[in-house]
mmCIF file of C-alpha atoms in Angstrom:
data_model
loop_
_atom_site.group_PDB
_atom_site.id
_atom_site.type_symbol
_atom_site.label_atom_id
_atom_site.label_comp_id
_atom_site.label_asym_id
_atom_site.label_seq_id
_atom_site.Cartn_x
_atom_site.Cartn_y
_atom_site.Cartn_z
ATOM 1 C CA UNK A 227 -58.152 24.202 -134.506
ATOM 2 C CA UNK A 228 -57.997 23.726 -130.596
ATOM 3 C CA UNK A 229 -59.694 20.420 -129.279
ATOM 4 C CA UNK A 230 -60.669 19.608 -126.031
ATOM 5 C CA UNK A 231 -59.143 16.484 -124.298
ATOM 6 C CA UNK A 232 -58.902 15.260 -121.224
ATOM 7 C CA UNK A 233 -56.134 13.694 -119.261
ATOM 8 C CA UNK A 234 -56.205 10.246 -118.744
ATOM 9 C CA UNK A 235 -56.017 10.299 -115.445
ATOM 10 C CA UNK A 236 -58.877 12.197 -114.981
ATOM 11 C CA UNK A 237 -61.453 9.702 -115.345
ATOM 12 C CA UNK A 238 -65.165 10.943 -114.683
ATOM 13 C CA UNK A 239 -67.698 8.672 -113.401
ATOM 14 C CA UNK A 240 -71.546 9.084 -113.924
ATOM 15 C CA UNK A 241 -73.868 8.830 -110.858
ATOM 16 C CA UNK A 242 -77.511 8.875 -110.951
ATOM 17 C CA UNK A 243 -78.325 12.641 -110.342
ATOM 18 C CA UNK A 244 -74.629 13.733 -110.347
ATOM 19 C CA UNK A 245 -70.637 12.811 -111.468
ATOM 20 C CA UNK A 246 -66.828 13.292 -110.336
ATOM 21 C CA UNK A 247 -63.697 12.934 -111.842
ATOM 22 C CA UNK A 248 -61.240 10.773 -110.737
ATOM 23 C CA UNK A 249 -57.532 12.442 -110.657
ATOM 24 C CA UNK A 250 -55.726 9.298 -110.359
ATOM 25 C CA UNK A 251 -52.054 11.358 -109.916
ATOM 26 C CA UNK A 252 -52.957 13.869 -107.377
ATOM 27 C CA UNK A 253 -55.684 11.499 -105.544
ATOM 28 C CA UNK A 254 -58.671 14.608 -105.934
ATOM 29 C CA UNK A 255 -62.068 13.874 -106.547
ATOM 30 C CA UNK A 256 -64.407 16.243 -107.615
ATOM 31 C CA UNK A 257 -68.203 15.999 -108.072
ATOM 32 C CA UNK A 258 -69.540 17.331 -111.426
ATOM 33 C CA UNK A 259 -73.116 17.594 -112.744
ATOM 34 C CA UNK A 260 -73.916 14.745 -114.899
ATOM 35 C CA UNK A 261 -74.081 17.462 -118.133
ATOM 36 C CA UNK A 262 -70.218 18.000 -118.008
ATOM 37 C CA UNK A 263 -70.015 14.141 -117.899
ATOM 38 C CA UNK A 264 -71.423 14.126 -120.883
ATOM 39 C CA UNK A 265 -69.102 16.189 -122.663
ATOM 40 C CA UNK A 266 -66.502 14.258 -121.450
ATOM 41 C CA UNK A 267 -67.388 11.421 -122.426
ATOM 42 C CA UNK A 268 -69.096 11.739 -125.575
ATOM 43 C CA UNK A 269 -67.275 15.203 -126.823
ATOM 44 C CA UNK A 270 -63.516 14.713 -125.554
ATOM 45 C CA UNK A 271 -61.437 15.597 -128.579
ATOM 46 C CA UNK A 272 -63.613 18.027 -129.946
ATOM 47 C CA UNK A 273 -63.163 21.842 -130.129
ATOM 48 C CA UNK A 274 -65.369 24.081 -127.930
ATOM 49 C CA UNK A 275 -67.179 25.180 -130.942
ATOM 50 C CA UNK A 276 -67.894 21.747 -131.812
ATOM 51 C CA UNK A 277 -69.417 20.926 -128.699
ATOM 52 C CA UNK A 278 -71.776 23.855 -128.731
ATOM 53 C CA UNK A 279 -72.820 23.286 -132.035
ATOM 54 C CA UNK A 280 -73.726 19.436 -130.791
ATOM 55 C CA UNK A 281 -75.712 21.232 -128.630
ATOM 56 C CA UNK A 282 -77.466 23.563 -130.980
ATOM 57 C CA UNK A 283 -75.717 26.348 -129.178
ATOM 58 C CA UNK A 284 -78.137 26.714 -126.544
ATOM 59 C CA UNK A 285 -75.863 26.225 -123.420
ATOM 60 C CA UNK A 286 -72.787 28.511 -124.744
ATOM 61 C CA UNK A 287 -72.299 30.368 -121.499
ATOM 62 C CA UNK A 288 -72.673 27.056 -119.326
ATOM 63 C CA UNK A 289 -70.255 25.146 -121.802
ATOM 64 C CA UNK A 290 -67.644 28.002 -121.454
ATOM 65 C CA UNK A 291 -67.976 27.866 -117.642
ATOM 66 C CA UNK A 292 -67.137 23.921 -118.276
ATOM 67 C CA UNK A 293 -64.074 24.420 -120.254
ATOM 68 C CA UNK A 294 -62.623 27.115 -118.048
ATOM 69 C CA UNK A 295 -63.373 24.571 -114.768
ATOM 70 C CA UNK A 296 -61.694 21.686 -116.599
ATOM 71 C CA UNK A 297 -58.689 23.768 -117.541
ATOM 72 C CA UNK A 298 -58.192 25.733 -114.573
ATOM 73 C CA UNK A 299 -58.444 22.430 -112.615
ATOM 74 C CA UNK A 300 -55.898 20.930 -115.140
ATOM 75 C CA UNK A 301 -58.746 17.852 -115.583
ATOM 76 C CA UNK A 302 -58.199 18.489 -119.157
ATOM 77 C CA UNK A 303 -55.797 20.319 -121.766
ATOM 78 C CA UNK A 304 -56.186 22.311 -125.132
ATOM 79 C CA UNK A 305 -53.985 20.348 -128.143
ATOM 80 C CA UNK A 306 -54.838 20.821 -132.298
ATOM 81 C CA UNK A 307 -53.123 17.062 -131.848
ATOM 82 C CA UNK A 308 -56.003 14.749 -129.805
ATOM 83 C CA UNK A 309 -54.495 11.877 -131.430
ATOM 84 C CA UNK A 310 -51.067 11.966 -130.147
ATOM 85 C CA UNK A 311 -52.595 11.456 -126.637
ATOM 86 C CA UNK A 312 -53.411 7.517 -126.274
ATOM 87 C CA UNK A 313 -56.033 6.444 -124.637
ATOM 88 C CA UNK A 314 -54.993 4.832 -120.721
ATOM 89 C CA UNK A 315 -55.022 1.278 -120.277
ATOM 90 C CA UNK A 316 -57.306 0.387 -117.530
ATOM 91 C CA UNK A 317 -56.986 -2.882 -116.855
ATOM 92 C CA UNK A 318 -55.654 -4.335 -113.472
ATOM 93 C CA UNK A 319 -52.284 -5.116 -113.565
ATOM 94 C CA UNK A 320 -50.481 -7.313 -110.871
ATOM 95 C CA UNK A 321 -48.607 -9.952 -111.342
ATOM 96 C CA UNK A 322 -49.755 -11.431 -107.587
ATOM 97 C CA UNK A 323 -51.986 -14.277 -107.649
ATOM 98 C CA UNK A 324 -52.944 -13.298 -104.458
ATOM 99 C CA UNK A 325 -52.594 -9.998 -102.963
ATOM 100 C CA UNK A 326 -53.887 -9.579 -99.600
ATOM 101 C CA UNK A 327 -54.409 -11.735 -96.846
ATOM 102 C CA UNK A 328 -56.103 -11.845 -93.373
ATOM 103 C CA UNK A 329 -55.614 -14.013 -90.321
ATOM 104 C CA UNK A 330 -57.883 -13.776 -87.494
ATOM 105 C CA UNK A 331 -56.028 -14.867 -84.098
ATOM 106 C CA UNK A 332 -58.495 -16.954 -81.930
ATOM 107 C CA UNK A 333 -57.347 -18.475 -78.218
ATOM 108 C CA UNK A 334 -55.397 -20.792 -79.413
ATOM 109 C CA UNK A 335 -51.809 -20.767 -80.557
ATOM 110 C CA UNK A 336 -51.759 -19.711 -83.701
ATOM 111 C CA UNK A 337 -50.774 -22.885 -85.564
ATOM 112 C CA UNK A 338 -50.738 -21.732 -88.765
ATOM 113 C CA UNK A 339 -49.115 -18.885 -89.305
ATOM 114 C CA UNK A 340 -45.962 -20.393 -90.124
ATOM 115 C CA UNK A 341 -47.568 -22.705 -92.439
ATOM 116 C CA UNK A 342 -49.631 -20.480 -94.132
ATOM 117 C CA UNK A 343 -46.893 -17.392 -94.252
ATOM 118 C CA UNK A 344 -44.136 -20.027 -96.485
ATOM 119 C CA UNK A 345 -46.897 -20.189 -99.061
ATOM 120 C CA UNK A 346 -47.020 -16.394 -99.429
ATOM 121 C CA UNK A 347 -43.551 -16.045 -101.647
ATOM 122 C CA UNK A 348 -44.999 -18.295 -104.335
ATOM 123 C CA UNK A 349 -48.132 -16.375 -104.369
ATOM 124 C CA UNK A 350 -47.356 -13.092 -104.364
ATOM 125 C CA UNK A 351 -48.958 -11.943 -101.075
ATOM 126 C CA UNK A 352 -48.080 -8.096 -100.458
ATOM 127 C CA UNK A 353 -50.321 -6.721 -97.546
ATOM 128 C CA UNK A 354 -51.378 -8.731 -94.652
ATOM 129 C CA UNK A 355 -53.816 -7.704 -91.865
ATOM 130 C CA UNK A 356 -53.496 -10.043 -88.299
ATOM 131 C CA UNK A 357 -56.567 -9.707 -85.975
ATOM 132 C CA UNK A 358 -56.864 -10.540 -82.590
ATOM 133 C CA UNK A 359 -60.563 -9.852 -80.797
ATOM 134 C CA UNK A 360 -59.745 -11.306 -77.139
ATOM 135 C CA UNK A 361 -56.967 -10.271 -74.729
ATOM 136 C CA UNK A 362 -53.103 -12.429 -75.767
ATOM 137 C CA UNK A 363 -50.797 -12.576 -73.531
ATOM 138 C CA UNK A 364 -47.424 -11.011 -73.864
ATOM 139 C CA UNK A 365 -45.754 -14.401 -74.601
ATOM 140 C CA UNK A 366 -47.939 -15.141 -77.108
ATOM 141 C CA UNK A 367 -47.712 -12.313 -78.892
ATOM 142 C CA UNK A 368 -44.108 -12.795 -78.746
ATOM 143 C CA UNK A 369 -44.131 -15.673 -79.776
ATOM 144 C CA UNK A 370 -45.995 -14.584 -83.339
ATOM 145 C CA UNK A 371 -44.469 -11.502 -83.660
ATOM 146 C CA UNK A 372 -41.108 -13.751 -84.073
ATOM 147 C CA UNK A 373 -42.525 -16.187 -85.952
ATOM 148 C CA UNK A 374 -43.815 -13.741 -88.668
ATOM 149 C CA UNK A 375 -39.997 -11.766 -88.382
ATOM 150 C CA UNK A 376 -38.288 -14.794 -88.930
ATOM 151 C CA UNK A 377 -40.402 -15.880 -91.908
ATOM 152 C CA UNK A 378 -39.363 -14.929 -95.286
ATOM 153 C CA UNK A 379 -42.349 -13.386 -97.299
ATOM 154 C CA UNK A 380 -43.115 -11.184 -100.076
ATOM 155 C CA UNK A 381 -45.047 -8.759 -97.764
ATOM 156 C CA UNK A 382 -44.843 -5.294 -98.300
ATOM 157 C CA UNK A 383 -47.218 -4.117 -95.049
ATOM 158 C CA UNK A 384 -48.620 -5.627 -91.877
ATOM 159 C CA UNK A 385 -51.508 -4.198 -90.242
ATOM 160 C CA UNK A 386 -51.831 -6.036 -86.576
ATOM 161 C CA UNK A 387 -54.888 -4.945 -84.576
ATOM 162 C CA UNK A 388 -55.103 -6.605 -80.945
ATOM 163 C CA UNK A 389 -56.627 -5.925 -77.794
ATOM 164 C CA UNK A 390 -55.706 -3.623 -75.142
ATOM 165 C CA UNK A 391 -53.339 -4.734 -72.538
ATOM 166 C CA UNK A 392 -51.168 -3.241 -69.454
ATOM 167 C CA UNK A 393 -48.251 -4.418 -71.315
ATOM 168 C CA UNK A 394 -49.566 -2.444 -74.211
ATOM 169 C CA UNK A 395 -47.733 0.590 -73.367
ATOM 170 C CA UNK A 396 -46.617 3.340 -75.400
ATOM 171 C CA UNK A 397 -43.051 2.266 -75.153
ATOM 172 C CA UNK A 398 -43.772 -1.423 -75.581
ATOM 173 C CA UNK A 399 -45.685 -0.689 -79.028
ATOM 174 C CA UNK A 400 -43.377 1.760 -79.862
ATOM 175 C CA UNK A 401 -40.450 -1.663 -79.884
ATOM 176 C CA UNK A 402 -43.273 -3.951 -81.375
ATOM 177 C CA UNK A 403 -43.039 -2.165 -84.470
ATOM 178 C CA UNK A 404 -39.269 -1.781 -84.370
ATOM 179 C CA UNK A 405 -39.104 -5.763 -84.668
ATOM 180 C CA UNK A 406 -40.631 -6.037 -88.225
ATOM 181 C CA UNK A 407 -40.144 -3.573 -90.694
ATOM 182 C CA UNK A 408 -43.188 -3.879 -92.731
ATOM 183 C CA UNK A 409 -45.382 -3.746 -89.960
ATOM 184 C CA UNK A 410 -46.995 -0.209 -91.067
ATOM 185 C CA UNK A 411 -50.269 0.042 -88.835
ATOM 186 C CA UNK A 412 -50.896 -1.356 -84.787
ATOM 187 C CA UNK A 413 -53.994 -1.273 -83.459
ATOM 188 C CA UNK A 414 -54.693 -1.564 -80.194
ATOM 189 C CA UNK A 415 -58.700 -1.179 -79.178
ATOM 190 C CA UNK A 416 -60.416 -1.759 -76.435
ATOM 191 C CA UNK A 417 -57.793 1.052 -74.790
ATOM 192 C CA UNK A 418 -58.772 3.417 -72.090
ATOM 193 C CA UNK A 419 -58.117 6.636 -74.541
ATOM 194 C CA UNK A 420 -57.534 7.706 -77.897
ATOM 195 C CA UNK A 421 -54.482 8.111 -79.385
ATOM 196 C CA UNK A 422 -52.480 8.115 -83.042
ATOM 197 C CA UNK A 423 -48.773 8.116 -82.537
ATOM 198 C CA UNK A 424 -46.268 8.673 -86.052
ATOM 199 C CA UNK A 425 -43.784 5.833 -85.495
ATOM 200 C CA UNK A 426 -40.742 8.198 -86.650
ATOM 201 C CA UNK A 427 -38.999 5.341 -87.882
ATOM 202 C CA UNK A 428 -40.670 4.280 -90.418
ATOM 203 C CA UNK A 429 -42.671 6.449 -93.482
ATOM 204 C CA UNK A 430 -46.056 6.353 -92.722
ATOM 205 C CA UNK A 431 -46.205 3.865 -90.040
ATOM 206 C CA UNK A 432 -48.672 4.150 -86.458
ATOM 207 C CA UNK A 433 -49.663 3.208 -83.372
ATOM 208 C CA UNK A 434 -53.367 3.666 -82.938
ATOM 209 C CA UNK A 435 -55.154 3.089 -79.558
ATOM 210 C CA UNK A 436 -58.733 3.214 -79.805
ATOM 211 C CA UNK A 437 -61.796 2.875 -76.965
ATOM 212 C CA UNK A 438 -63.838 0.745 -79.718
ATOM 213 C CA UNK A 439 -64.034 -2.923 -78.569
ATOM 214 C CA UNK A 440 -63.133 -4.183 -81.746
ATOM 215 C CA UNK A 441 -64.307 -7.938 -81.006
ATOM 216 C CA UNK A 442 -66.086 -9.791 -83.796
ATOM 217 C CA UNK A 443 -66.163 -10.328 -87.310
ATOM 218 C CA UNK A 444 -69.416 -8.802 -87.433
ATOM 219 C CA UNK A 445 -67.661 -5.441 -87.590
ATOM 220 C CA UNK A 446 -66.305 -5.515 -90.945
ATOM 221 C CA UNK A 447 -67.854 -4.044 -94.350
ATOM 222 C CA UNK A 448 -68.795 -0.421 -93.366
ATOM 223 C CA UNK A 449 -69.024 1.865 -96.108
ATOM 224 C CA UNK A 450 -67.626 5.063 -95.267
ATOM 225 C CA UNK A 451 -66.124 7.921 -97.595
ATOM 226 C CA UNK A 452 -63.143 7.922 -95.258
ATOM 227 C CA UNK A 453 -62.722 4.447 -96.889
ATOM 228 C CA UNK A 454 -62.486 5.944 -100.219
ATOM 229 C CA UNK A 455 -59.246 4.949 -101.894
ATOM 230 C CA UNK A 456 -58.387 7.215 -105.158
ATOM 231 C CA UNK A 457 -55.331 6.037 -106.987
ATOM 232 C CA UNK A 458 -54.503 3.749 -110.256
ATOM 233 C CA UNK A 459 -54.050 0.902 -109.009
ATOM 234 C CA UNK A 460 -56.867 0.553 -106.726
ATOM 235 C CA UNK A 461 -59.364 2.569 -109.184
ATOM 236 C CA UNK A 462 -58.587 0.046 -112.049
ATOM 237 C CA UNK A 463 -58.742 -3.123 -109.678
ATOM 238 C CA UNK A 464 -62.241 -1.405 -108.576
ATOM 239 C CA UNK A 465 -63.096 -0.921 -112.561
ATOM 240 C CA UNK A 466 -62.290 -4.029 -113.211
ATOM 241 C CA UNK A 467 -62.795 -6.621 -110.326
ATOM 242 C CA UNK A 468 -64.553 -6.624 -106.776
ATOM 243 C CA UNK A 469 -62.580 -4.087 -104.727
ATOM 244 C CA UNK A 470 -62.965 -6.345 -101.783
ATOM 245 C CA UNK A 471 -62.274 -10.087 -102.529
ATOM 246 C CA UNK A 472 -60.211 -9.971 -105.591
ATOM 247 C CA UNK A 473 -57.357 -12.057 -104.797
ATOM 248 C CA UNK A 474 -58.058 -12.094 -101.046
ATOM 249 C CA UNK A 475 -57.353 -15.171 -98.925
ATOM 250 C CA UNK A 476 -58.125 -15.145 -95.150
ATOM 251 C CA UNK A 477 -57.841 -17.754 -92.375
ATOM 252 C CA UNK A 478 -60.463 -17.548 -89.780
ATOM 253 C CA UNK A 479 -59.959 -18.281 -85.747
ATOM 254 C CA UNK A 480 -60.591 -22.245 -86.428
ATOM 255 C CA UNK A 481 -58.265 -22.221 -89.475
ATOM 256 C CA UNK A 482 -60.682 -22.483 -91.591
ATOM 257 C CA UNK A 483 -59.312 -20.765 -95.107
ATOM 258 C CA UNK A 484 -62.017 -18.530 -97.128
ATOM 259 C CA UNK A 485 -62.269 -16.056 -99.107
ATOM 260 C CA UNK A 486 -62.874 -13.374 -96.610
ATOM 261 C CA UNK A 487 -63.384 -14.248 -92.602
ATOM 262 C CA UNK A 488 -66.894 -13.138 -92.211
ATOM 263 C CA UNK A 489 -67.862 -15.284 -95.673
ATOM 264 C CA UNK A 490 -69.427 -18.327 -94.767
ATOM 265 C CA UNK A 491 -68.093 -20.574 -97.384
ATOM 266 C CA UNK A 492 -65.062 -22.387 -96.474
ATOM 267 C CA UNK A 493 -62.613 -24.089 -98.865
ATOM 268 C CA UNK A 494 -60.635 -26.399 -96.230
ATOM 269 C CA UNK A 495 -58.807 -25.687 -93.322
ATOM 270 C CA UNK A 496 -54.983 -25.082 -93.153
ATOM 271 C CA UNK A 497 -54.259 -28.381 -90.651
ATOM 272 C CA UNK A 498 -54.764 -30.484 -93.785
ATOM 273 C CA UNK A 499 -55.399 -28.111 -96.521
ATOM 274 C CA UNK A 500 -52.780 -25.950 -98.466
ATOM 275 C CA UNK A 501 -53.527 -21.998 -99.195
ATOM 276 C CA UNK A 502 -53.067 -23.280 -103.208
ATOM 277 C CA UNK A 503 -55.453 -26.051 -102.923
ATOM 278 C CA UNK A 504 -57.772 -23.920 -101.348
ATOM 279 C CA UNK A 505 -57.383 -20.895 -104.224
ATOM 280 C CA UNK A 506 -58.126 -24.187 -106.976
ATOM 281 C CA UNK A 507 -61.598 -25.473 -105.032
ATOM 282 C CA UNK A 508 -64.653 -24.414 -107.332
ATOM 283 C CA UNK A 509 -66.104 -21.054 -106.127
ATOM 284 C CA UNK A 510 -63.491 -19.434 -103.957
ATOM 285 C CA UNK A 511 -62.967 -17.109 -107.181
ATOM 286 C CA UNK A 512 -66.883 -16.450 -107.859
ATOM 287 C CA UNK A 513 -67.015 -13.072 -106.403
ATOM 288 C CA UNK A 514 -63.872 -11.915 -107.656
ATOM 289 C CA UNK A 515 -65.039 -10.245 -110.888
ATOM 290 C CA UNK A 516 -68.486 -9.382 -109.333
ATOM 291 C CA UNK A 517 -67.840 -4.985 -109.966
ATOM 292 C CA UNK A 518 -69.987 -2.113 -108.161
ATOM 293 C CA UNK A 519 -71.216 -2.148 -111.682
ATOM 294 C CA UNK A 520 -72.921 -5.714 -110.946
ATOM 295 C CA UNK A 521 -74.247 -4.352 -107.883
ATOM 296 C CA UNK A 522 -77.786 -2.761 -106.665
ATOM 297 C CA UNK A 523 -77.562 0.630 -106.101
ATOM 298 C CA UNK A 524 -73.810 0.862 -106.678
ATOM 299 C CA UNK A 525 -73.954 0.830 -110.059
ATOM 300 C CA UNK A 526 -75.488 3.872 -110.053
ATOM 301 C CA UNK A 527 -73.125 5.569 -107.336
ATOM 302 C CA UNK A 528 -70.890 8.161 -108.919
ATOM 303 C CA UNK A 529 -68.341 6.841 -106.015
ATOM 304 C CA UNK A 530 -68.709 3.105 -107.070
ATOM 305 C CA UNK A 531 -64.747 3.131 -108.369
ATOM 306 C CA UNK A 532 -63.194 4.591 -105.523
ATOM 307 C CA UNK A 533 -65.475 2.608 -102.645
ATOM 308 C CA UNK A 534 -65.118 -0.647 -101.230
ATOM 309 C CA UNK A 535 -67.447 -3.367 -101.217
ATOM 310 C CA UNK A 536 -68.661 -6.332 -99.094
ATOM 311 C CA UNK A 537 -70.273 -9.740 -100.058
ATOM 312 C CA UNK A 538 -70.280 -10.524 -97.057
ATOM 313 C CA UNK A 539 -73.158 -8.481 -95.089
ATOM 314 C CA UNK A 540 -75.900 -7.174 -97.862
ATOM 315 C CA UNK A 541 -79.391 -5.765 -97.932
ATOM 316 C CA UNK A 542 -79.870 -10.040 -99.842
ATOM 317 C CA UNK A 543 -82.517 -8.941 -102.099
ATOM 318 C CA UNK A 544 -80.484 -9.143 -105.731
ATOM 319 C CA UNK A 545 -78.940 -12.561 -106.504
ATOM 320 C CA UNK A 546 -77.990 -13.159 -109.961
ATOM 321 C CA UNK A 547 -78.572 -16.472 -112.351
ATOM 322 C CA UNK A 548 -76.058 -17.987 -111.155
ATOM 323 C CA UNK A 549 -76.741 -17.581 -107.125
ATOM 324 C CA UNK A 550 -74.438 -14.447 -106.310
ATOM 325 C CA UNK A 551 -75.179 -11.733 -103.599
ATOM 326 C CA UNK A 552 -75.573 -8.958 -106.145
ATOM 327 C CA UNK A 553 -77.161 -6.847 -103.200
ATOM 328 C CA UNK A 554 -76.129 -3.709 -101.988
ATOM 329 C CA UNK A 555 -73.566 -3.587 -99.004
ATOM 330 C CA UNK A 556 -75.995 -3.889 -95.654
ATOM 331 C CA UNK A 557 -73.230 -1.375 -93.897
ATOM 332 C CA UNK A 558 -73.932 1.498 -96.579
ATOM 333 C CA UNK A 559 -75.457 4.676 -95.676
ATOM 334 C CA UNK A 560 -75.063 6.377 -98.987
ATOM 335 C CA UNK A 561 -78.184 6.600 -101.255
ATOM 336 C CA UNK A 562 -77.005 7.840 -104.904
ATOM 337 C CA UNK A 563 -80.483 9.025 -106.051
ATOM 338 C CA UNK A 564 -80.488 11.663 -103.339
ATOM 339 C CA UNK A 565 -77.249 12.086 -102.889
ATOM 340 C CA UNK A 566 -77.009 11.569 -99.018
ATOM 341 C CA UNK A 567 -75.592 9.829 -96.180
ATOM 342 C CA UNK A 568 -77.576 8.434 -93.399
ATOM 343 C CA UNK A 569 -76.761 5.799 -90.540
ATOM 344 C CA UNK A 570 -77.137 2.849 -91.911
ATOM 345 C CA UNK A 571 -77.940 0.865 -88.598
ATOM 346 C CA UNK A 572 -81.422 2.457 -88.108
ATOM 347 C CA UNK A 573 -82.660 2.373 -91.913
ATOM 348 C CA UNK A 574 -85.896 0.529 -91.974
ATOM 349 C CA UNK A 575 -85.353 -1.041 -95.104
ATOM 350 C CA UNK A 576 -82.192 -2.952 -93.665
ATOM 351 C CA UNK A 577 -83.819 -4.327 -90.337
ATOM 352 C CA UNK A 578 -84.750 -7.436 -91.616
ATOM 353 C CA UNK A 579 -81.381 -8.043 -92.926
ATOM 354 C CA UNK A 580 -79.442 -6.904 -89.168
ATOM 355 C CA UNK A 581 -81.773 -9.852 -87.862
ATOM 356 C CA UNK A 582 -80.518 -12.277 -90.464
ATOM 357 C CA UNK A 583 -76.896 -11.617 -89.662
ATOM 358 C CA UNK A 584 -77.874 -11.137 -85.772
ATOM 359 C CA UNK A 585 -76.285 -7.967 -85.505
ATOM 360 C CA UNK A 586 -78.888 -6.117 -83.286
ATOM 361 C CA UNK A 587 -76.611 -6.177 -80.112
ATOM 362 C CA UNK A 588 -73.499 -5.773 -81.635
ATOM 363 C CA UNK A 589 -74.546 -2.415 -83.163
ATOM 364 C CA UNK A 590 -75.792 -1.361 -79.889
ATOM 365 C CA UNK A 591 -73.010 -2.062 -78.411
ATOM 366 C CA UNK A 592 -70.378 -0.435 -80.509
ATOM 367 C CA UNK A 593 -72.433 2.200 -82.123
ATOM 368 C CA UNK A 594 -71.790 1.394 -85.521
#
């Protein structure tokens, strides 16, 4: 007899009124009412006339519309064999210790950068974002460009977002990114227009200029579904850890080295503290497991697996036992129980918690 199974790849994902499933190999997501969920997960491996009988055939029609989505789709497969089809493994794999990294760029030389970039090898760092809120001068930026070139690292891709300058020119970018290969993304805000240029050189590698004054910390931890990241690597760090500070280090403007720039905890700073001392201080890991399962509203997001988080702005009205911001993300429009997005600067609710964070002129000023 036929069964009914679904590819592992295809993972579905209840929500509060509704569901998707997750194609992990061609990156789709697709919403699905919480009754096919159901089948999926509770009636994978049976045959269709099992799973109407379950049902006391009362929903025939609407369970043959299900199967004939699910195969057309190719989110699942006929087999009289379910159990030569494994089950996937879903746990995180990396063998980083850390995995990303940011360094915010204040005034001052950046002093550090050296320092902290001969750690990275030993560590495992693969992706590191460099931000700079105030106008650098050419020879500065020089100066780190070569620094970071010269280094030897395990990073895969640099993002480097900086301020707009006249030297900033389409031409001059164009070379910036010539000068270190893994430099995939440059940002330059605060420009005069809006622009996204291919560099040709390089597989998926730009130059963005963009009006937004992108000038304070403050700016970080919107929750957007351009954001949303559907792969396996990223949807089983997501299942499985926070999809934000899992294996994050950052070093803020003063060198101070956190968890994430905007957290407030600090865990020493690089003039006298080493990236691996800092990663071995009590707490710097205590968010790092915290899922959108833990969370407030998240949990019951049928998105919560592909979707960022942040710790670091929240509505603060869920801690858990042990002290954690189990809140929902303060820049998060998205309410799962009616299944809409709204601006999340004007939301009542979250007013008290702008004030907290003193946000109130920075969202007027940038429109977030």
């Amino acid at each position: 007899m036929m069964k009914l199974v679904r590819f592992e790849n295809c993972i579905p994902v209840k929500g509060a009124n509704r569901s998707v499933i997750c194609d992990l190999q061609r990156g789709i997501v697709r919403l699905i009412p919480n009754s096919l969920y159901e089948i999926l997960k509770i009636h994978n491996g049976k045959s269709v006339d099992e799973i109407k009988r379950a049902y006391n055939n009362e929903y025939d029609s609407i369970i043959d519309e299900y199967v004939s989505f699910l195969l057309e789709h190719e989110f699942a497969f006929l087999t009289e064999n379910p159990e030569w089809f494994p089950k996937m493994d879903r746990t995180f794999h990396n063998a980083s210790r850390i995995t990303n990294a940011i360094f915010d760029i204040g005034n001052e030389e950046a002093f550090y950068v050296e320092k902290a970039l001969k750690e990275f090898p030993k560590l495992g760092v693969e992706a590191l974002q460099i931000r700079i809120f105030q106008p650098i001068k050419e020879d500065k930026l020089s100066n780190l460009l070569s620094v970071i070139k010269d280094s030897q690292t395990s990073i895969k891709g640099i993002e480097l977002i900086l301020p707009f300058g006249e030297y900033l020119t389409e031409v001059k970018t164009s070379h910036l990114m010539g000068l270190i290969p893994t430099l995939m993304s440059l940002v330059v805000h605060s420009a005069p227009y809006e622009k996204t240029i291919k560099y040709p050189y390089q597989d998926g590698a730009v130059i963005r200029y963009l009006k937004r004054n992108v000038n304070s910390i403050k700016l970080c931890g919107k929750i957007t579904k351009d954001y949303f990241s559907n792969n396996l690597q990223l949807f089983t760090e997501a299942f499985n850890h926070n999809s934000c500070l899992n294996r994050k280090v950052s070093i803020d403007v003063n060198g101070d080295i956190k968890n994430c720039p905007s957290m407030p905890e600090s865990y020493g700073n690089i003039r006298d503290t080493s990236l691996e001392e800092a990663l071995n201080k009590p707490g710097f890991k205590k968010y790092w497991n915290i899922t959108k399962d833990d969370i407030a509203v998240c949990k019951d997001c049928e998105f919560r697996h592909i979707c960022t988080d942040c710790r670091a702005y929240t509505e603060r009205t869920t801690y858990n036992k042990k002290g954690l911001d189990l809140s929902k993300p303060l820049k998060c429009g998205y309410n799962p129980y009616t299944n809409e997005w709204a601006e999340w600067s004007t939301n009542p609710l979250k007013q008290k918690a702008i004030k907290y964070y003193g946000m109130e002129e920075l969202i007027k000023e940038n429109e977030v």
